[in-house]
CSV table of C-alpha atoms (C1' of nucleotides) in Angstrom, one decimal:
chain,number,residue,atom,x,y,z
A,11,MET,CA,96.3,273.5,53.9
A,12,PRO,CA,95.2,276.1,51.4
A,13,ARG,CA,95.6,279.9,51.4
A,14,VAL,CA,99.2,280.6,52.5
A,15,SER,CA,100.4,284.2,53.0
A,16,ARG,CA,101.0,286.4,50.1
A,17,LYS,CA,104.7,286.3,50.9
A,18,GLN,CA,104.7,282.5,51.0
A,19,ALA,CA,102.8,282.5,47.7
A,20,ASP,CA,105.5,284.7,46.1
A,21,LEU,CA,108.1,282.4,47.5
A,22,ASN,CA,106.3,279.3,46.1
A,23,ARG,CA,106.2,280.9,42.7
A,24,GLU,CA,110.0,281.5,42.9
A,25,ILE,CA,110.5,277.8,44.0
A,26,ILE,CA,108.5,276.6,41.0
A,27,VAL,CA,110.5,278.7,38.6
A,28,GLU,CA,113.8,277.5,40.1
A,29,ALA,CA,112.7,273.9,39.9
A,30,ALA,CA,111.6,274.4,36.3
A,31,THR,CA,114.9,276.1,35.4
A,32,ARG,CA,116.7,272.9,36.5
A,33,LEU,CA,114.2,270.3,35.3
A,34,PHE,CA,113.7,271.7,31.8
A,35,ARG,CA,117.4,271.7,31.3
A,36,GLU,CA,117.7,268.2,32.6
A,37,ARG,CA,114.9,266.5,30.7
A,38,GLY,CA,114.1,268.9,27.8
A,39,LEU,CA,111.1,271.1,27.3
A,40,HIS,CA,108.8,268.2,26.6
A,41,GLY,CA,110.4,265.7,29.0
A,42,ILE,CA,108.8,267.2,32.1
A,43,SER,CA,105.1,267.6,33.1
A,44,VAL,CA,103.4,270.3,35.1
A,45,VAL,CA,102.8,267.6,37.8
A,46,ASP,CA,106.6,266.9,37.8
A,47,VAL,CA,107.5,270.6,38.2
A,48,MET,CA,104.9,271.2,40.9
A,49,GLY,CA,106.0,268.1,42.7
A,50,ALA,CA,109.6,269.1,42.6
A,51,ALA,CA,108.5,272.4,44.2
A,52,GLY,CA,106.7,270.6,46.9
A,53,LEU,CA,103.2,271.5,45.7
A,54,THR,CA,100.3,269.8,44.0
A,55,HIS,CA,99.6,270.5,40.3
A,56,GLY,CA,96.2,272.3,40.8
A,57,GLY,CA,97.7,275.6,41.9
A,58,PHE,CA,99.9,275.9,38.9
A,59,TYR,CA,97.6,278.1,36.9
A,60,GLY,CA,97.3,280.5,39.7
A,61,HIS,CA,101.0,281.3,39.1
A,62,PHE,CA,101.4,280.9,35.3
A,63,GLU,CA,99.2,281.3,32.2
A,64,SER,CA,100.4,278.0,30.8
A,65,LYS,CA,103.2,275.5,30.8
A,66,GLU,CA,104.8,277.3,27.9
A,67,ALA,CA,104.8,280.6,29.9
A,68,LEU,CA,106.7,278.8,32.6
A,69,ALA,CA,109.1,277.4,30.1
A,70,ARG,CA,109.7,280.9,28.7
A,71,GLU,CA,110.4,282.3,32.2
A,72,ALA,CA,112.5,279.4,33.4
A,73,GLY,CA,114.4,279.3,30.1
A,74,GLY,CA,115.1,283.1,30.3
A,75,ARG,CA,116.3,282.7,33.8
A,76,ALA,CA,118.7,279.9,32.8
A,77,PHE,CA,120.2,282.2,30.2
A,78,GLU,CA,120.6,285.0,32.6
A,79,GLN,CA,122.3,282.8,35.1
A,80,SER,CA,124.7,281.5,32.5
A,81,ALA,CA,125.5,285.0,31.1
A,82,GLU,CA,126.2,286.3,34.6
A,83,ARG,CA,128.4,283.3,35.4
A,84,TRP,CA,130.4,283.8,32.2
A,85,LYS,CA,130.9,287.4,32.8
A,86,ALA,CA,132.0,286.8,36.3
A,87,ARG,CA,134.5,284.1,35.3
A,88,ILE,CA,136.0,286.3,32.5
A,89,ALA,CA,136.1,289.4,34.7
A,90,GLU,CA,138.1,287.5,37.4
A,91,HIS,CA,141.1,287.2,35.1
A,92,ASP,CA,143.2,290.0,33.5
A,93,ASP,CA,145.2,287.4,31.6
A,94,LYS,CA,143.5,286.4,28.3
A,95,THR,CA,144.7,282.8,28.6
A,96,ALA,CA,143.6,282.5,32.2
A,97,ALA,CA,140.1,283.9,31.4
A,98,ARG,CA,139.8,281.4,28.5
A,99,HIS,CA,140.6,278.5,30.9
A,100,ALA,CA,138.2,279.9,33.5
A,101,LEU,CA,135.4,279.7,31.0
A,102,VAL,CA,136.2,276.8,28.8
A,103,ASP,CA,137.4,274.3,31.4
A,104,PRO,CA,134.3,274.2,33.5
A,105,TYR,CA,132.1,274.3,30.4
A,106,LEU,CA,133.7,271.2,28.9
A,107,SER,CA,134.1,269.3,32.2
A,108,ALA,CA,132.6,266.0,33.3
A,109,ALA,CA,130.7,267.9,35.9
A,110,SER,CA,129.1,270.1,33.3
A,111,ARG,CA,128.3,267.1,31.2
A,112,ASP,CA,126.8,265.2,34.1
A,113,ASN,CA,124.7,268.1,35.5
A,114,PRO,CA,122.7,269.5,32.6
A,115,GLY,CA,120.3,271.0,35.1
A,116,ASP,CA,122.9,273.5,36.2
A,117,SER,CA,124.6,273.9,32.9
A,118,CYS,CA,124.3,275.6,29.5
A,119,PRO,CA,120.8,276.3,28.3
A,120,VAL,CA,121.9,276.6,24.7
A,121,VAL,CA,122.9,272.9,24.7
A,122,ALA,CA,119.8,272.0,26.7
A,123,PHE,CA,117.3,273.7,24.4
A,124,ALA,CA,119.0,273.8,21.0
A,125,GLY,CA,117.5,270.5,19.9
A,126,ASP,CA,114.0,271.5,21.0
A,127,MET,CA,114.4,274.9,19.3
A,128,CYS,CA,114.8,273.1,15.9
A,129,HIS,CA,111.2,272.0,16.2
A,130,GLU,CA,109.9,275.3,17.5
A,131,ALA,CA,107.9,277.7,15.4
A,132,THR,CA,109.8,280.8,14.1
A,133,ASP,CA,107.5,283.2,16.0
A,134,SER,CA,107.4,281.2,19.2
A,135,GLY,CA,108.1,283.1,22.4
A,136,LEU,CA,110.5,280.3,23.5
A,137,ARG,CA,112.5,280.8,20.4
A,138,GLN,CA,112.8,284.5,21.0
A,139,THR,CA,114.0,283.9,24.5
A,140,PHE,CA,116.5,281.4,23.1
A,141,MET,CA,117.8,283.9,20.5
A,142,GLU,CA,118.2,286.7,23.1
A,143,GLY,CA,120.0,284.4,25.5
A,144,LEU,CA,122.3,283.0,22.7
A,145,ASP,CA,123.2,286.5,21.6
A,146,LYS,CA,124.1,287.5,25.1
A,147,LEU,CA,126.3,284.4,25.6
A,148,LEU,CA,128.0,285.0,22.2
A,149,GLU,CA,128.7,288.5,23.2
A,150,SER,CA,130.3,287.3,26.5
A,151,TYR,CA,132.3,284.8,24.6
A,152,GLY,CA,133.5,287.4,22.2
A,153,SER,CA,135.6,289.1,24.9
A,154,LEU,CA,137.8,286.1,24.7
A,155,VAL,CA,138.5,286.6,21.1
A,156,ASN,CA,140.0,290.0,20.6
A,157,SER,CA,142.5,290.4,17.8
A,158,GLY,CA,141.4,293.9,16.7
A,159,ASP,CA,139.9,292.6,13.4
A,160,ALA,CA,136.2,292.6,14.3
A,161,GLU,CA,135.1,290.5,11.4
A,162,ARG,CA,137.6,287.8,12.0
A,163,ASP,CA,136.9,287.9,15.8
A,164,ARG,CA,133.2,287.4,15.1
A,165,ARG,CA,133.8,284.3,13.0
A,166,GLN,CA,136.3,283.0,15.4
A,167,ALA,CA,133.9,283.3,18.3
A,168,LEU,CA,131.2,281.6,16.3
A,169,VAL,CA,133.5,278.7,15.5
A,170,GLU,CA,134.7,278.3,19.0
A,171,TYR,CA,131.3,278.6,20.6
A,172,SER,CA,129.8,276.1,18.0
A,173,LEU,CA,132.6,273.7,19.0
A,174,MET,CA,131.8,274.1,22.7
A,175,VAL,CA,128.1,273.4,22.0
A,176,GLY,CA,128.8,270.4,19.7
A,177,ALA,CA,131.4,268.9,22.1
A,178,LEU,CA,129.2,269.1,25.1
A,179,THR,CA,126.2,267.8,23.2
A,180,LEU,CA,128.1,264.8,21.9
A,181,ALA,CA,129.7,264.2,25.3
A,182,ARG,CA,126.3,264.0,26.8
A,183,ALA,CA,124.9,261.8,24.1
A,184,THR,CA,127.8,259.4,24.5
A,185,ARG,CA,127.9,259.6,28.3
A,186,GLY,CA,129.3,256.4,29.9
A,187,GLU,CA,131.4,255.6,26.8
A,188,PRO,CA,135.2,256.4,26.7
A,189,LEU,CA,134.4,258.5,23.6
A,190,SER,CA,132.6,261.0,25.8
A,191,ASP,CA,135.7,262.0,27.8
A,192,GLU,CA,137.8,261.9,24.7
A,193,ILE,CA,135.6,264.5,23.0
A,194,LEU,CA,135.6,266.8,26.1
A,195,ASP,CA,139.4,266.5,26.4
A,196,ALA,CA,140.1,267.2,22.7
A,197,ALA,CA,137.8,270.2,22.6
A,198,ARG,CA,139.1,271.6,25.8
A,199,ALA,CA,142.7,271.2,24.8
A,200,PHE,CA,142.0,272.8,21.4
A,201,LEU,CA,140.2,275.8,22.8
A,202,THR,CA,142.7,276.5,25.5
A,203,ALA,CA,145.9,275.8,23.5
A,204,ASP,CA,148.2,278.8,23.5
A,205,ASP,CA,151.5,279.7,21.8
A,206,SER,CA,153.7,278.9,24.7
A,207,THR,CA,152.6,275.3,25.2
A,208,THR,CA,151.7,274.0,21.7
A,209,THR,CA,153.0,273.9,18.2
A,210,ALA,CA,150.4,276.3,16.8
A,211,ALA,CA,148.6,279.4,17.8
A,212,ILE,CA,144.9,279.6,18.5
A,213,PRO,CA,143.7,279.1,15.0
A,214,ILE,CA,143.0,282.1,12.9
A,215,LEU,CA,140.4,281.9,10.2
B,25,MET,CA,91.1,246.3,1.4
B,26,PRO,CA,93.0,244.0,3.7
B,27,ARG,CA,95.3,241.1,2.9
B,28,VAL,CA,97.7,242.4,0.3
B,29,SER,CA,100.3,240.0,-1.3
B,30,ARG,CA,103.4,239.0,0.7
B,31,LYS,CA,105.4,241.0,-1.8
B,32,GLN,CA,103.3,244.1,-1.2
B,33,ALA,CA,103.5,243.6,2.5
B,34,ASP,CA,107.3,243.6,2.4
B,35,LEU,CA,107.2,246.7,0.3
B,36,ASN,CA,104.8,248.4,2.8
B,37,ARG,CA,107.2,247.6,5.6
B,38,GLU,CA,110.0,249.2,3.6
B,39,ILE,CA,107.9,252.3,2.9
B,40,ILE,CA,107.2,252.6,6.7
B,41,VAL,CA,110.9,252.4,7.5
B,42,GLU,CA,111.7,254.9,4.9
B,43,ALA,CA,109.0,257.3,6.1
B,44,ALA,CA,110.2,256.9,9.7
B,45,THR,CA,113.8,257.5,8.7
B,46,ARG,CA,112.9,260.9,7.4
B,47,LEU,CA,110.2,261.8,10.0
B,48,PHE,CA,112.2,260.9,13.1
B,49,ARG,CA,115.1,263.1,11.9
B,50,GLU,CA,112.7,265.9,11.1
B,51,ARG,CA,110.7,266.0,14.3
B,52,GLY,CA,112.7,264.0,16.8
B,53,LEU,CA,112.2,260.6,18.3
B,54,HIS,CA,109.2,261.8,20.4
B,55,GLY,CA,107.8,264.4,18.0
B,56,ILE,CA,106.2,261.8,15.7
B,57,SER,CA,103.4,259.3,16.5
B,58,VAL,CA,102.7,255.8,15.1
B,59,VAL,CA,99.7,257.3,13.4
B,60,ASP,CA,101.9,259.9,11.7
B,61,VAL,CA,104.4,257.4,10.5
B,62,MET,CA,101.7,255.0,9.1
B,63,GLY,CA,99.8,257.9,7.6
B,64,ALA,CA,103.0,259.1,5.8
B,65,ALA,CA,103.4,255.5,4.5
B,66,GLY,CA,99.8,255.6,3.2
B,67,LEU,CA,98.5,253.1,5.7
B,68,THR,CA,96.3,253.1,8.8
B,69,HIS,CA,97.9,252.7,12.2
B,70,GLY,CA,96.4,249.3,13.1
B,71,GLY,CA,98.7,247.3,10.9
B,72,PHE,CA,101.8,248.7,12.5
B,73,TYR,CA,102.3,245.9,15.1
B,74,GLY,CA,102.2,243.4,12.3
B,75,HIS,CA,105.5,244.8,11.1
B,76,PHE,CA,107.2,246.0,14.3
B,77,GLU,CA,107.3,244.9,17.9
B,78,SER,CA,107.0,248.5,19.1
B,79,LYS,CA,107.5,252.1,18.2
B,80,GLU,CA,110.9,251.9,19.8
B,81,ALA,CA,111.9,249.0,17.5
B,82,LEU,CA,111.0,251.0,14.5
B,83,ALA,CA,113.0,253.9,15.8
B,84,ARG,CA,116.0,251.6,16.2
B,85,GLU,CA,115.7,250.3,12.6
B,86,ALA,CA,115.0,253.7,11.1
B,87,GLY,CA,117.8,255.3,13.1
B,88,GLY,CA,120.2,252.6,12.1
B,89,ARG,CA,119.3,253.1,8.5
B,90,ALA,CA,119.8,256.8,8.7
B,91,PHE,CA,123.3,256.2,10.0
B,92,GLU,CA,124.1,253.7,7.3
B,93,GLN,CA,122.9,256.1,4.6
B,94,SER,CA,125.0,258.9,6.0
B,95,ALA,CA,128.1,256.7,6.4
B,96,GLU,CA,127.8,255.6,2.7
B,97,ARG,CA,127.2,259.1,1.5
B,98,TRP,CA,130.3,260.3,3.3
B,99,LYS,CA,132.5,257.5,2.0
B,100,ALA,CA,131.3,258.1,-1.5
B,101,ARG,CA,132.0,261.8,-1.3
B,102,ILE,CA,135.5,261.3,0.1
B,103,ALA,CA,136.3,258.5,-2.4
B,104,GLU,CA,135.4,260.8,-5.3
B,105,HIS,CA,138.4,263.0,-4.6
B,106,ASP,CA,142.1,262.2,-4.6
B,107,ASP,CA,142.9,265.6,-3.4
B,108,LYS,CA,142.6,266.0,0.3
B,109,THR,CA,141.4,269.6,0.1
B,110,ALA,CA,138.8,268.7,-2.5
B,111,ALA,CA,137.6,265.7,-0.4
B,112,ARG,CA,137.3,268.0,2.6
B,113,HIS,CA,135.1,270.5,0.6
B,114,ALA,CA,133.0,267.7,-0.8
B,115,LEU,CA,132.1,266.6,2.7
B,116,VAL,CA,132.0,269.8,4.8
B,117,ASP,CA,130.4,272.1,2.3
B,118,PRO,CA,127.1,270.1,1.9
B,119,TYR,CA,127.1,269.2,5.6
B,120,LEU,CA,127.1,272.9,6.6
B,121,SER,CA,124.9,274.1,3.8
B,122,ALA,CA,121.5,275.9,4.0
B,123,ALA,CA,120.0,272.8,2.3
B,124,SER,CA,121.3,270.6,5.1
B,125,ARG,CA,120.0,272.9,7.7
B,126,ASP,CA,116.6,273.1,6.1
B,127,ASN,CA,116.2,269.4,5.4
B,128,PRO,CA,116.9,267.6,8.6
B,129,GLY,CA,114.9,264.6,7.3
B,130,ASP,CA,117.6,263.9,4.8
B,131,SER,CA,120.5,265.0,6.9
B,132,CYS,CA,122.8,264.0,9.7
B,133,PRO,CA,121.3,261.5,12.2
B,134,VAL,CA,123.8,262.5,14.9
B,135,VAL,CA,122.5,266.1,14.9
B,136,ALA,CA,119.0,264.9,14.7
B,137,PHE,CA,119.2,262.4,17.6
B,138,ALA,CA,122.0,263.8,19.9
B,139,GLY,CA,119.6,265.8,22.0
B,140,ASP,CA,117.3,262.8,22.5
B,141,MET,CA,120.2,260.5,23.3
B,142,CYS,CA,121.0,262.7,26.3
B,143,HIS,CA,117.8,261.6,27.9
B,144,GLU,CA,118.1,258.0,26.8
B,145,ALA,CA,119.1,255.2,29.3
B,146,THR,CA,122.6,254.0,29.0
B,147,ASP,CA,121.6,250.5,28.1
B,148,SER,CA,118.9,251.5,25.6
B,149,GLY,CA,119.0,249.9,22.1
B,150,LEU,CA,118.6,253.3,20.5
B,151,ARG,CA,121.6,254.5,22.3
B,152,GLN,CA,123.6,251.5,21.1
B,153,THR,CA,122.5,252.2,17.5
B,154,PHE,CA,123.5,255.8,18.0
B,155,MET,CA,127.0,254.9,19.3
B,156,GLU,CA,127.7,252.5,16.5
B,157,GLY,CA,126.6,255.0,13.9
B,158,LEU,CA,128.6,257.8,15.4
B,159,ASP,CA,131.7,255.6,15.5
B,160,LYS,CA,131.3,254.8,11.8
B,161,LEU,CA,130.9,258.5,10.9
B,162,LEU,CA,133.9,259.5,13.0
B,163,GLU,CA,135.9,256.8,11.3
B,164,SER,CA,134.9,258.2,7.9
B,165,TYR,CA,135.7,261.7,9.0
B,166,GLY,CA,139.1,260.5,10.2
B,167,SER,CA,140.3,259.9,6.6
B,168,LEU,CA,140.2,263.7,6.1
B,169,VAL,CA,142.6,264.2,9.0
B,170,ASN,CA,145.8,262.3,8.2
B,171,SER,CA,149.0,263.8,9.4
B,172,GLY,CA,150.7,260.6,10.4
B,173,ASP,CA,150.4,261.3,14.1
B,174,ALA,CA,147.5,259.0,15.0
B,175,GLU,CA,146.8,260.5,18.4
B,176,ARG,CA,146.8,264.1,17.1
B,177,ASP,CA,144.7,263.1,14.2
B,178,ARG,CA,142.1,261.5,16.5
B,179,ARG,CA,141.8,264.6,18.6
B,180,GLN,CA,141.7,266.8,15.5
B,181,ALA,CA,138.9,264.7,14.0
B,182,LEU,CA,136.9,264.9,17.2
B,183,VAL,CA,137.3,268.6,17.4
B,184,GLU,CA,136.3,269.1,13.8
B,185,TYR,CA,133.4,266.8,13.9
B,186,SER,CA,132.2,268.4,17.2
B,187,LEU,CA,132.3,271.7,15.4
B,188,MET,CA,130.3,270.4,12.5
B,189,VAL,CA,127.6,269.0,14.9
B,190,GLY,CA,127.5,272.2,17.0
B,191,ALA,CA,127.4,274.5,14.0
B,192,LEU,CA,124.6,272.6,12.3
B,193,THR,CA,122.6,272.3,15.6
B,194,LEU,CA,122.9,276.0,16.2
B,195,ALA,CA,122.1,276.9,12.6
B,196,ARG,CA,118.9,274.9,12.9
B,197,ALA,CA,118.0,276.3,16.2
B,198,THR,CA,118.4,279.9,14.9
B,199,ARG,CA,116.9,279.2,11.5
B,200,GLY,CA,115.4,282.3,10.0
B,201,GLU,CA,117.8,284.7,11.8
B,202,PRO,CA,120.9,286.2,10.1
B,203,LEU,CA,123.0,284.4,12.8
B,204,SER,CA,122.1,281.1,11.3
B,205,ASP,CA,123.9,281.7,8.0
B,206,GLU,CA,126.7,283.4,9.8
B,207,ILE,CA,127.4,280.3,11.9
B,208,LEU,CA,127.3,278.0,8.9
B,209,ASP,CA,129.6,280.3,6.9
B,210,ALA,CA,132.1,280.7,9.7
B,211,ALA,CA,132.3,276.9,10.5
B,212,ARG,CA,132.5,276.0,6.8
B,213,ALA,CA,135.3,278.5,6.1
B,214,PHE,CA,137.2,277.3,9.2
B,215,LEU,CA,137.0,273.7,8.3
B,216,THR,CA,137.9,274.1,4.6
B,217,ALA,CA,140.6,276.8,5.1
B,218,ASP,CA,143.9,275.7,3.7
B,219,ASP,CA,147.4,277.1,3.6
B,220,SER,CA,147.1,278.7,0.1
B,221,THR,CA,144.1,280.8,0.8
B,222,THR,CA,144.3,281.9,4.4
B,223,THR,CA,146.8,283.2,6.8
B,224,ALA,CA,146.9,280.1,8.9
B,225,ALA,CA,147.0,276.4,8.5
B,226,ILE,CA,144.3,274.0,9.6
B,227,PRO,CA,144.8,274.3,13.3
B,228,ILE,CA,147.1,271.8,14.9
B,229,LEU,CA,146.4,270.9,18.5
C,28,DT,C1',94.2,224.4,-14.6
C,29,DG,C1',90.2,225.0,-11.5
C,30,DT,C1',88.0,224.8,-7.0
C,31,DA,C1',87.5,225.1,-1.8
C,32,DC,C1',89.4,226.7,2.1
C,33,DA,C1',92.8,228.4,5.4
C,34,DT,C1',95.7,232.2,6.1
C,35,DC,C1',96.9,236.7,7.4
C,36,DA,C1',97.8,242.0,6.0
C,37,DG,C1',95.4,245.8,6.7
C,38,DT,C1',91.3,248.3,9.0
C,39,DG,C1',89.2,251.0,12.5
C,40,DA,C1',87.1,250.8,17.0
C,41,DA,C1',88.6,250.5,21.5
C,42,DC,C1',91.9,250.1,25.7
C,43,DG,C1',94.4,252.4,29.5
C,44,DC,C1',97.4,256.1,30.4
C,45,DG,C1',99.5,260.5,31.1
C,46,DC,C1',99.2,265.0,29.6
C,47,DG,C1',97.7,270.2,30.0
C,48,DT,C1',94.1,272.5,31.8
C,49,DT,C1',89.7,273.6,34.6
C,50,DC,C1',87.0,274.0,38.7
C,51,DA,C1',84.4,273.4,43.1
C,52,DC,C1',86.0,273.4,47.4
C,53,DT,C1',88.7,274.5,51.8
C,54,DG,C1',90.3,277.1,55.4
C,55,DA,C1',94.0,280.3,56.7
C,56,DT,C1',95.0,285.1,55.4
C,57,DG,C1',94.1,289.8,55.2
C,58,DT,C1',90.9,293.6,56.1
C,59,DA,C1',87.1,296.5,57.7
C,60,DC,C1',85.2,298.0,61.7
D,20,DT,C1',93.6,295.4,70.0
D,21,DG,C1',89.8,292.2,69.0
D,22,DT,C1',86.1,290.4,66.1
D,23,DA,C1',83.5,289.2,61.7
D,24,DC,C1',83.8,288.4,57.2
D,25,DA,C1',85.6,288.5,52.5
D,26,DT,C1',89.4,286.9,49.8
D,27,DC,C1',92.1,283.7,47.5
D,28,DA,C1',96.4,280.1,47.5
D,29,DG,C1',96.5,275.6,47.3
D,30,DT,C1',94.0,271.0,46.9
D,31,DG,C1',92.5,267.1,44.3
D,32,DA,C1',88.9,265.3,41.3
D,33,DA,C1',87.6,265.8,36.7
D,34,DC,C1',87.8,267.3,31.6
D,35,DG,C1',89.1,266.3,26.8
D,36,DC,C1',92.8,264.8,24.0
D,37,DG,C1',96.5,262.3,21.9
D,38,DC,C1',99.4,258.7,22.6
D,39,DG,C1',101.1,253.5,22.2
D,40,DT,C1',99.0,249.4,21.9
D,41,DT,C1',95.4,245.6,21.3
D,42,DC,C1',91.9,243.2,18.9
D,43,DA,C1',87.7,241.4,16.3
D,44,DC,C1',86.9,241.7,11.8
D,45,DT,C1',87.3,241.6,6.5
D,46,DG,C1',88.3,239.8,2.3
D,47,DA,C1',92.1,239.1,-1.1
D,48,DT,C1',96.0,236.0,-1.1
D,49,DG,C1',98.1,231.6,-1.1
D,50,DT,C1',97.7,226.6,-0.9
D,51,DA,C1',96.0,221.9,-0.9
D,52,DC,C1',93.6,218.9,-3.7
DNA sequence: TGTACATCAGTGAACGCGCGTTCACTGATGTAC
DNA sequence: TGTACATCAGTGAACGCGCGTTCACTGATGTAC
């Protein structure tokens, strides 16, 4: 049943990108084929190149969208809370949850793609998309770290965000083992510790 | 020139494993082919299955060896120093160095394989090798965190190690950008900060 | 120690397979009258 | 509004390629005498 309406074609393109956004995060940039993506969108593979120049072009678009979604979600979570500690919980707790670990398709694109980026050429478009997305997320995260000393805050944000990425990565790699929950719990407790409930402040560099 | 001596054959097997140990870490478990590995060992691909049951079997052996090498290296570095702070520097500084970032083939197998492990079946042999190796490295790292409170030390070690993994992963993904060095510097400073030089102690959970 | 022969480590062609990509085709859509 | 025709979104077969793996072959190695 070929030749659908222009409106339907635009919708199909949208469905393909949405499916790819999820699948690339779930199985990695090289873990999913054009046939897989088109199948997930309810189409056959032949029509793919009517919508996209190449598989890599789709990866760039789907990856970029994943970053946009994450950045918006972060901003919304932080904006919901006036209290700094509450905002921190609102961002860190879901990020380092079992749900986040078990649903990479709807989770952080940095964790999903960081491994693949290591093998990507410096001038690759994917890598540029990754860098822009990472910068945006780091900027969002920065609003949680706000002592007045910009340099110290920057380092603190980098440390905390690196910990989030490392902990989620390790939790996924060890999924099914007790260690996996242990890592999430330790990192979550560390990042959401505050003066009133623990023996030490949020660490200062 | 077929049929080399038994001794040479054993040596060839060793060369293949050594090449694989480096290449798998450099390009990922799926980024390297049997032809590549055999070529790096100075052989042709046909003889591969005389030495190994499958590519996966080689990956298990090469991965296991990478973990052994890392664990030994860590133990040696820590053992060289009586002083806790010095031992910490001896382990953290090389781990989060530009050299480590730029030479994944001779660096941490956890960072190299964590991404691939996320897509590996729970009962996979590779995953078991990864878990055993990670446990050993965590145990080694634990000797740097020794306050007497075992539970707290465990959480602290998990947090610090997650940070190391996250920082090195992000530094590799952003290699070539200023952010890459920034991440390494911030994480290194954080993990090696001590009372005498900074405004706060190593953070306590 | 020397000879004759069986063994087997490594070679390179070949296999089936899945991949990204191309293309002739189809028939509903969109348009010109 | 209704009709005739050009357009083009999606189909599925086919392409070349690289992959993991197999195998007939070779000739130096290792062994039996």
